[in-house]
Coordinates of C-alpha atoms in Angstrom, one line a residue:
M1 CA 28.5 -8.0 0.2
W2 CA 27.7 -11.3 1.9
S3 CA 30.8 -11.8 4.2
E4 CA 30.7 -8.4 5.0
L5 CA 27.2 -8.3 6.2
T6 CA 27.5 -11.5 8.1
K7 CA 30.6 -10.5 9.8
I8 CA 28.8 -6.8 10.8
I9 CA 25.8 -8.5 12.3
A10 CA 27.9 -11.1 14.5
S11 CA 30.0 -8.0 15.5
L12 CA 27.3 -5.8 16.5
N13 CA 27.2 -4.5 20.1
I14 CA 23.9 -4.4 21.2
P15 CA 21.6 -6.4 23.3
A16 CA 18.6 -6.9 21.1
D17 CA 16.3 -9.7 20.8
W18 CA 16.8 -9.7 17.0
I19 CA 18.8 -8.0 14.4
G20 CA 18.0 -7.7 10.7
I21 CA 20.2 -5.8 7.8
R22 CA 18.6 -5.1 4.7
A23 CA 21.3 -3.6 2.3
V24 CA 20.4 -2.0 -1.0
K25 CA 21.9 -0.9 -4.2
E26 CA 19.9 0.5 -6.9
N27 CA 20.8 2.0 -10.5
N28 CA 17.8 4.3 -12.3
Y29 CA 18.4 5.7 -15.8
N30 CA 15.4 7.9 -17.3
C31 CA 15.0 9.1 -20.6
Y32 CA 12.1 11.5 -22.0
V33 CA 11.6 12.8 -25.4
R34 CA 9.0 15.3 -26.2
D35 CA 7.9 16.5 -29.6
A36 CA 10.9 14.5 -31.0
L37 CA 13.5 16.4 -28.8
P38 CA 15.3 14.7 -25.9
Q39 CA 14.3 16.5 -22.8
T40 CA 16.1 13.9 -20.1
N41 CA 18.9 11.7 -20.0
G42 CA 19.4 11.2 -16.2
K43 CA 21.1 8.4 -14.4
S44 CA 21.1 8.0 -10.5
S45 CA 22.6 5.4 -8.1
T46 CA 22.2 4.9 -4.7
I47 CA 23.2 2.4 -1.7
G48 CA 22.7 1.9 1.7
V49 CA 21.5 0.0 4.9
M50 CA 18.4 -0.6 6.9
L51 CA 18.9 -2.1 10.4
E52 CA 16.2 -3.4 12.1
V53 CA 16.1 -4.6 15.8
L54 CA 13.5 -6.1 18.2
V55 CA 14.0 -5.2 21.7
N56 CA 11.1 -5.9 24.8
G57 CA 8.7 -6.9 21.8
C58 CA 9.1 -3.2 19.9
L59 CA 10.9 -3.2 16.5
G60 CA 13.3 -0.1 16.0
Y61 CA 14.8 0.9 12.7
A62 CA 17.8 3.4 11.8
A63 CA 19.5 3.8 8.2
T64 CA 22.9 4.7 6.8
N65 CA 24.5 5.2 3.8
S66 CA 27.9 4.3 5.0
L67 CA 29.0 0.8 5.0
D68 CA 31.5 1.1 7.5
F69 CA 31.5 -0.5 10.9
T70 CA 31.3 2.7 12.8
S71 CA 28.4 4.0 10.8
L72 CA 26.5 0.3 11.3
Q73 CA 27.3 0.0 14.9
A74 CA 25.9 3.9 15.4
A75 CA 22.6 3.1 13.4
A76 CA 22.3 -0.2 15.4
E77 CA 22.7 1.9 18.9
K78 CA 19.9 4.4 17.6
A79 CA 17.7 1.6 16.2
Y80 CA 18.0 -0.2 19.8
K81 CA 17.3 3.0 21.7
Q82 CA 14.4 3.9 19.7
A83 CA 12.9 0.5 20.2
L84 CA 13.6 0.5 24.2
T85 CA 12.0 3.8 24.7
A86 CA 9.0 3.0 22.6
S87 CA 8.7 -0.6 24.2
E88 CA 7.0 1.3 27.4
W89 CA 4.0 1.9 25.4
W90 CA 3.8 -1.0 22.5
I91 CA 0.4 -1.6 21.6
Y92 CA 1.5 -5.6 20.5
P93 CA 4.5 -7.1 21.5
F94 CA 6.3 -8.7 18.6
S95 CA 8.7 -11.9 18.6
A96 CA 11.3 -13.7 16.3
K97 CA 8.2 -15.4 15.0
Q98 CA 7.7 -12.2 12.9
R99 CA 11.1 -12.7 11.5
P100 CA 11.7 -16.5 10.9
K101 CA 14.8 -17.6 9.1
V102 CA 14.9 -17.8 5.6
V103 CA 17.5 -18.5 2.9
G104 CA 17.0 -18.2 -1.0
E105 CA 16.9 -15.9 -3.8
Y106 CA 15.1 -14.2 -6.7
I107 CA 16.5 -12.7 -9.9
S108 CA 14.2 -11.1 -12.7
P109 CA 13.6 -13.1 -15.6
F110 CA 15.3 -11.2 -18.7
L111 CA 16.5 -11.8 -22.4
K112 CA 18.3 -8.8 -22.8
P113 CA 20.5 -6.9 -20.2
L114 CA 19.1 -3.3 -19.6
D115 CA 22.5 -1.9 -21.0
G116 CA 22.0 -4.3 -24.1
L117 CA 21.1 -0.7 -25.7
S118 CA 23.1 2.7 -25.7
P119 CA 21.2 5.7 -24.6
R120 CA 21.7 7.0 -28.2
E121 CA 19.7 3.9 -29.4
I122 CA 17.1 4.6 -27.0
N123 CA 16.7 8.3 -27.6
D124 CA 16.5 7.1 -31.3
I125 CA 13.5 4.7 -30.5
L126 CA 11.6 7.4 -28.6
I127 CA 12.3 10.1 -31.2
R128 CA 10.7 7.5 -34.0
I129 CA 7.7 7.1 -31.5
C130 CA 6.9 10.7 -31.3
K131 CA 7.3 11.3 -35.0
T132 CA 5.0 8.1 -35.7
L133 CA 2.6 9.4 -33.0
K134 CA 2.2 12.5 -35.3
V135 CA -0.3 11.5 -37.6
D136 CA -1.8 15.1 -37.8
D137 CA -1.0 18.6 -37.8
K138 CA -3.9 18.6 -34.8
I139 CA -1.2 16.5 -32.7
V140 CA 0.1 19.1 -30.9
Q141 CA 2.5 17.3 -28.5
T142 CA 3.8 14.0 -28.3
T143 CA 6.1 12.4 -25.4
A144 CA 7.8 9.1 -24.9
T145 CA 9.8 8.2 -22.0
T146 CA 11.7 4.9 -20.8
T147 CA 12.7 4.3 -17.1
T148 CA 15.2 1.3 -16.2
T149 CA 15.8 0.0 -12.9
E150 CA 18.4 -2.6 -11.3
K151 CA 17.6 -3.2 -7.8
E152 CA 19.7 -5.5 -5.5
T153 CA 18.8 -6.6 -2.0
W154 CA 21.0 -8.4 0.5
F155 CA 19.2 -9.6 3.5
V156 CA 20.7 -10.9 6.7
S157 CA 19.7 -11.6 10.3
S158 CA 21.0 -12.6 13.6
N159 CA 18.9 -15.8 13.4
G160 CA 20.6 -17.1 10.1
S161 CA 18.5 -15.6 7.3
E162 CA 20.5 -15.0 4.1
V163 CA 18.5 -13.6 1.2
Y164 CA 19.5 -12.1 -2.1
Q165 CA 17.0 -10.5 -4.6
K166 CA 18.0 -9.0 -8.0
I167 CA 15.0 -7.0 -9.9
L168 CA 15.5 -5.5 -13.4
S169 CA 12.7 -3.3 -14.5
L170 CA 11.4 -1.5 -17.6
G171 CA 8.9 1.0 -17.8
T172 CA 7.6 2.8 -21.0
H173 CA 5.1 5.4 -22.0
Y174 CA 4.3 7.2 -24.7
G175 CA 1.4 9.5 -25.8
A176 CA 0.0 12.1 -28.0
T177 CA -2.4 15.4 -27.1
A178 CA -4.6 16.3 -30.1
Q179 CA -6.4 19.7 -30.1
D180 CA -9.3 21.4 -32.4
G181 CA -10.1 24.9 -31.3
A182 CA -11.3 24.5 -27.7
I183 CA -11.6 20.7 -27.6
V184 CA -8.3 18.7 -26.2
Q185 CA -8.2 14.9 -26.0
Q186 CA -4.9 12.8 -25.1
R187 CA -4.3 9.0 -26.0
S188 CA -1.8 7.1 -24.4
N189 CA -0.7 3.4 -24.5
N190 CA -2.7 2.0 -21.7
G191 CA -2.6 5.1 -19.4
W192 CA -0.3 6.8 -17.5
Q193 CA 2.8 5.2 -16.8
A194 CA 1.0 1.5 -16.7
H195 CA 3.5 -0.1 -19.2
C196 CA 5.9 -1.6 -16.6
Y197 CA 7.2 -5.0 -16.0
Q198 CA 10.5 -6.9 -15.0
G199 CA 12.7 -8.0 -17.5
G200 CA 15.4 -6.6 -19.9
M201 CA 15.8 -4.2 -22.8
E202 CA 13.7 -7.0 -24.9
L203 CA 10.6 -5.0 -23.5
L204 CA 11.5 -2.0 -25.4
R205 CA 11.2 -3.8 -28.9
E206 CA 8.1 -5.6 -28.5
E207 CA 6.0 -6.8 -31.2
E208 CA 3.9 -4.9 -33.3
L209 CA 5.5 -1.6 -31.3
W210 CA 4.9 0.8 -34.4
Q211 CA 1.5 -0.5 -35.4
R212 CA 0.1 0.4 -31.8
V213 CA 2.2 3.8 -31.7
Q214 CA 0.4 4.8 -35.2
Q215 CA -3.2 3.5 -33.7
I216 CA -2.8 6.0 -30.4
G217 CA -2.0 8.6 -32.7
E218 CA -5.1 8.1 -35.0
Q219 CA -7.5 7.7 -31.8
A220 CA -6.3 10.9 -30.6
I221 CA -7.4 12.4 -33.7
E222 CA -10.6 10.3 -33.8
L223 CA -11.6 11.8 -29.9
L224 CA -11.6 15.3 -31.7
T225 CA -14.7 14.8 -33.4
A226 CA -16.1 11.5 -31.1
D227 CA -19.7 12.2 -29.3
E228 CA -19.6 13.1 -25.5
C229 CA -20.0 9.8 -23.4
P230 CA -23.9 9.8 -22.6
S231 CA -25.1 10.2 -19.0
I232 CA -26.7 6.7 -18.2
R233 CA -27.2 3.5 -16.4
T234 CA -26.0 0.8 -18.5
N235 CA -23.6 -2.2 -19.1
L236 CA -19.8 -1.5 -18.8
V237 CA -17.3 -3.3 -20.1
L238 CA -13.7 -2.4 -18.9
A239 CA -10.3 -3.2 -20.6
P240 CA -7.8 -4.9 -18.6
D241 CA -5.5 -1.5 -18.5
Q242 CA -8.3 0.3 -16.9
M243 CA -9.2 -3.0 -14.8
M244 CA -5.8 -2.4 -13.2
L245 CA -6.8 0.9 -11.6
Q246 CA -9.9 -0.6 -10.4
I247 CA -8.3 -3.4 -8.7
H248 CA -5.8 -1.2 -7.1
E249 CA -8.0 1.5 -5.7
S250 CA -10.8 -0.6 -4.6
V251 CA -9.2 -3.8 -3.8
G252 CA -5.6 -3.6 -2.8
H253 CA -6.0 -0.1 -0.9
P254 CA -9.0 -1.0 1.3
L255 CA -7.6 -4.8 2.0
E256 CA -4.3 -3.4 3.7
I257 CA -4.4 -4.2 7.1
D258 CA -2.5 -1.4 8.3
R259 CA -5.0 0.7 7.0
I260 CA -7.7 -1.3 8.8
L261 CA -6.0 -1.2 12.1
G262 CA -6.1 2.7 11.9
D263 CA -1.9 3.1 11.0
E264 CA -2.6 5.1 7.7
R265 CA -5.6 7.3 8.6
N266 CA -3.2 10.2 9.0
Y267 CA -2.1 10.1 5.3
A268 CA -3.8 7.7 3.3
G269 CA -7.0 7.2 4.9
G270 CA -8.7 4.0 6.4
S271 CA -10.6 1.3 4.8
F272 CA -14.7 0.3 4.8
V273 CA -13.3 -2.9 5.7
N274 CA -13.5 -4.4 9.3
K275 CA -11.4 -7.5 11.0
S276 CA -14.6 -9.3 11.4
D277 CA -15.2 -8.9 7.5
F278 CA -12.2 -11.6 6.8
G279 CA -14.0 -15.0 6.0
N280 CA -17.3 -13.5 6.0
L281 CA -17.6 -10.6 3.8
V282 CA -19.5 -11.0 0.2
Y283 CA -17.2 -8.4 -1.4
G284 CA -18.3 -9.2 -4.9
S285 CA -20.2 -11.7 -7.4
E286 CA -19.0 -15.1 -7.3
L287 CA -17.2 -14.4 -10.5
M288 CA -14.6 -12.1 -8.5
N289 CA -11.4 -13.8 -7.6
I290 CA -8.5 -11.9 -6.6
T291 CA -5.0 -13.6 -6.0
F292 CA -2.1 -11.6 -4.5
D293 CA 0.9 -13.4 -6.4
P294 CA 4.2 -12.2 -6.5
T295 CA 5.4 -15.2 -8.1
V296 CA 4.2 -14.4 -11.8
P297 CA 6.9 -14.0 -14.2
G298 CA 7.7 -10.8 -15.7
E299 CA 4.9 -8.9 -13.9
F300 CA 6.0 -5.8 -12.1
A301 CA 5.8 -6.4 -8.4
S302 CA 7.3 -10.2 -8.4
Y303 CA 9.8 -11.2 -5.9
N304 CA 10.1 -14.6 -3.8
F305 CA 10.7 -12.8 -0.3
D306 CA 9.4 -9.5 0.9
D307 CA 11.5 -7.2 2.8
T308 CA 11.5 -8.9 5.9
G309 CA 12.2 -12.2 4.6
A310 CA 8.9 -13.6 4.7
V311 CA 8.6 -16.2 1.9
A312 CA 6.0 -15.1 -1.0
T313 CA 3.3 -17.5 -2.2
R314 CA 0.2 -17.4 -4.2
E315 CA -3.2 -16.5 -2.2
Y316 CA -6.4 -15.7 -2.7
L317 CA -7.4 -12.4 -1.2
I318 CA -11.1 -13.0 -2.3
K319 CA -12.5 -16.1 -3.8
E320 CA -15.9 -16.8 -5.5
G321 CA -16.6 -13.1 -4.3
V322 CA -15.7 -13.9 -0.6
L323 CA -13.2 -12.0 1.3
Q324 CA -10.4 -14.6 2.5
R325 CA -7.2 -12.6 3.6
G326 CA -5.7 -9.2 3.8
V327 CA -2.7 -7.5 2.2
G328 CA -0.5 -7.6 5.7
S329 CA 2.6 -8.6 6.6
L330 CA 3.6 -10.8 9.4
E331 CA 3.4 -8.1 12.2
S332 CA 0.3 -6.9 10.9
Q333 CA -1.2 -10.3 10.6
A334 CA -0.3 -10.9 14.4
R335 CA -1.8 -7.5 15.5
A336 CA -5.0 -8.0 13.7
G337 CA -5.7 -11.8 14.1
V338 CA -6.6 -12.0 10.4
P339 CA -4.6 -13.9 7.4
G340 CA -2.4 -11.9 5.4
V341 CA 0.4 -12.4 3.1
A342 CA 4.2 -11.6 2.3
C343 CA 3.8 -8.3 1.8
A344 CA 6.2 -6.0 3.8
R345 CA 8.0 -3.8 1.4
A346 CA 10.1 -0.8 1.4
C347 CA 11.1 1.4 -1.6
S348 CA 14.7 2.4 -0.6
W349 CA 17.2 1.4 1.8
N350 CA 16.3 4.3 4.2
R351 CA 12.5 3.4 4.4
P352 CA 11.2 0.6 7.1
A353 CA 9.0 -2.0 5.2
I354 CA 5.3 -1.4 5.6
D355 CA 2.1 -3.4 4.3
R356 CA 2.2 -2.7 0.6
M357 CA 0.3 -4.6 -2.1
A358 CA 2.5 -6.4 -5.0
N359 CA 1.0 -8.4 -7.7
L360 CA -2.9 -8.3 -7.3
N361 CA -4.8 -10.1 -10.1
L362 CA -8.3 -10.9 -11.3
E363 CA -8.1 -14.5 -12.2
P364 CA -9.4 -15.0 -15.9
G365 CA -13.0 -16.3 -16.5
N366 CA -14.3 -18.4 -19.4
A367 CA -15.4 -15.6 -21.8
S368 CA -13.7 -14.3 -24.9
F369 CA -14.0 -10.8 -26.0
D370 CA -16.4 -11.1 -28.7
E371 CA -18.7 -13.6 -26.6
I372 CA -19.1 -10.4 -23.9
I373 CA -19.8 -7.7 -26.5
A374 CA -22.2 -10.1 -28.2
D375 CA -24.7 -10.5 -25.6
I376 CA -25.2 -6.7 -25.1
E377 CA -27.9 -4.8 -26.1
H378 CA -26.5 -1.4 -25.1
G379 CA -23.4 -1.0 -23.0
V380 CA -20.0 1.3 -23.1
Y381 CA -16.7 -0.1 -23.5
M382 CA -13.5 2.2 -22.1
E383 CA -9.9 1.8 -22.1
S384 CA -6.8 3.6 -20.4
N385 CA -7.3 5.3 -17.1
R386 CA -7.1 9.1 -17.2
S387 CA -8.6 10.2 -13.8
W388 CA -9.4 8.7 -10.6
S389 CA -10.8 9.8 -7.3
I390 CA -11.9 7.8 -4.0
D391 CA -12.8 8.5 -0.9
D392 CA -10.5 7.8 2.1
Q393 CA -12.5 5.0 3.3
R394 CA -12.0 3.4 -0.4
Y395 CA -15.9 3.1 -0.7
K396 CA -17.2 5.8 -3.1
F397 CA -15.3 6.3 -6.2
Q398 CA -15.3 8.0 -9.7
F399 CA -12.8 6.9 -12.6
G400 CA -12.4 8.4 -16.1
C401 CA -10.8 6.7 -19.1
E402 CA -9.4 8.0 -22.2
Y403 CA -11.1 6.3 -24.9
A404 CA -14.6 4.6 -25.2
K405 CA -16.8 2.8 -27.8
L406 CA -20.7 2.4 -27.6
I407 CA -21.9 -1.3 -27.5
E408 CA -25.3 -1.6 -29.5
N409 CA -26.8 -4.9 -30.4
G410 CA -24.0 -6.5 -29.7
K411 CA -21.3 -4.7 -31.8
L412 CA -18.8 -2.0 -31.2
T413 CA -20.0 1.4 -32.8
K414 CA -19.2 4.8 -32.6
T415 CA -16.3 6.4 -30.9
L416 CA -17.0 8.2 -27.1
R417 CA -15.1 10.6 -26.0
N418 CA -14.8 11.8 -22.0
P419 CA -16.0 8.7 -20.3
N420 CA -16.4 8.3 -16.7
Y421 CA -18.2 6.1 -14.2
R422 CA -19.0 6.1 -10.5
A423 CA -20.1 3.7 -8.1
T424 CA -19.5 2.3 -4.5
T425 CA -17.1 -0.7 -4.4
P426 CA -19.4 -3.3 -2.9
E427 CA -21.8 -2.1 -5.3
F428 CA -19.8 -2.4 -8.1
W429 CA -17.8 -5.7 -7.6
H430 CA -21.4 -7.1 -7.0
S431 CA -22.7 -5.9 -10.4
L432 CA -19.6 -8.4 -12.1
I433 CA -21.7 -10.6 -14.4
K434 CA -18.5 -11.5 -16.9
V435 CA -15.0 -12.3 -16.7
G436 CA -12.7 -12.9 -19.8
N437 CA -10.6 -15.6 -20.4
S438 CA -7.0 -16.0 -20.5
S439 CA -6.8 -15.0 -24.1
N440 CA -7.7 -11.7 -22.8
W441 CA -6.1 -11.4 -19.7
Q442 CA -3.3 -8.6 -19.3
M443 CA -1.0 -7.3 -17.0
Y444 CA 0.1 -3.6 -16.3
G445 CA 2.1 -2.2 -13.3
T446 CA 3.3 1.3 -12.0
A447 CA 5.9 2.4 -10.1
Y448 CA 4.2 5.2 -8.1
C449 CA 1.9 4.1 -5.6
G450 CA 2.4 6.0 -2.8
K451 CA 1.8 5.4 1.0
G452 CA 3.4 5.9 4.3
E453 CA 5.1 8.6 6.4
P454 CA 7.6 9.4 5.2
N455 CA 6.2 8.9 1.8
Q456 CA 7.2 5.8 -0.2
A457 CA 6.3 5.2 -3.8
I458 CA 6.5 1.7 -4.6
S459 CA 6.1 -0.6 -7.8
V460 CA 2.7 -2.7 -8.0
G461 CA 1.5 -4.8 -10.8
H462 CA -2.0 -5.7 -11.7
G463 CA -3.7 -8.4 -14.4
S464 CA -7.0 -8.7 -15.4
P465 CA -8.9 -10.0 -18.2
I466 CA -11.7 -8.1 -19.7
C467 CA -15.0 -7.4 -17.3
L468 CA -18.6 -6.7 -17.9
F469 CA -20.4 -4.8 -14.9
A470 CA -24.2 -4.6 -15.1
N471 CA -26.3 -1.4 -14.4
V472 CA -23.3 1.2 -13.9
E473 CA -23.6 4.6 -14.1
V474 CA -21.6 6.2 -16.6
F475 CA -21.4 9.6 -17.8
G476 CA -19.4 12.0 -20.0
G477 CA -17.3 15.6 -19.4
G478 CA -13.8 16.4 -18.2
G479 CA -13.7 13.9 -15.1

């Protein structure tokens, strides 16, 4: 691929100030089993090229799934005309500074290749998961899925960039629905599609898999007779799988610089954060330390370079509660005049790269799980997201979880069903009073973060320890 792309970029006949070519090849395999019966075994492959050109301070884009020179020349001309026409009305003049020369590669760490198990072996595992989940006749539905992805990206530019990245990932999900009369409860492994990582087939045969599957089935039955979550202001302890959603919605999206600039308001909304807040806004308590870190091995959105070639580095977005930088690409940083990160990402070859969060992690503190619980006279512990709602400024939110425990006098006591909580983003993060340590820090991911017009669903990763928030409004109900 390298020799073809370098020849093409040298031969393209357009008078652009800069040209970039991003070629993407992606293979996906999805397997879905319901009630121990296979439903889907599907494979898909796609390959194509995005051309990006800089003309008179404006960027233009065009894509093609044909790799012959004639098609690529036509796409380059289309992108050039687009940029030239738009340059009469640009709102900020870009330069090659936003596309520096980079050379390097990234390959996901793995122990066993994605084709290390046959489709039959994968189906057998998922069927066994469904059968193990059905611990009682009141389990009325069981599901289990796997999705594997192998994605290769080649990026070259007219100023000498050469980047190759190969990402291997596996997402798994399983859960059970229990019913007793009018009462219906769902329990899944860490919430909907949260068990996503970079790596190979070793991720499917993780340690203690069957013990966890059994536990999920038992907890679904347990929820049928559990008390409703009380409506009260109290201490709230969130497990890492719920912190994933909390970080994503109330930190990741409001810090996207293109939203702050207004680019996303038509579709995904804006943000309560302003440009002047960077370096000044006290976003949360001093225990709040959020990093943008695509360098974590195995986390779902790890890489060495974003899709425009910017070098990925670990950076604090929020340090000791104070907002430091935004989730913004090199061009968004230039427009806004605020520091950002290497986050220009595209979901496929036929989409331009836009500002997207990658791995956003809450750094661990120094408290063990037992230490956090032991100091609570009254509170609620919640796991696994079930529902979410947040306004288009990412300010007011209401989230629901699958499973909860009442905390009384320093101990987890009875199980609670239909737990929910609500707050505003600043109020909530200022109420953070304890952060778990590295022993309870866990990372999760999802492939379905949506944004942009046309829409782009992209992978993100979030890691967090267990966290304690004081005086939070919790309540019961369907959520």
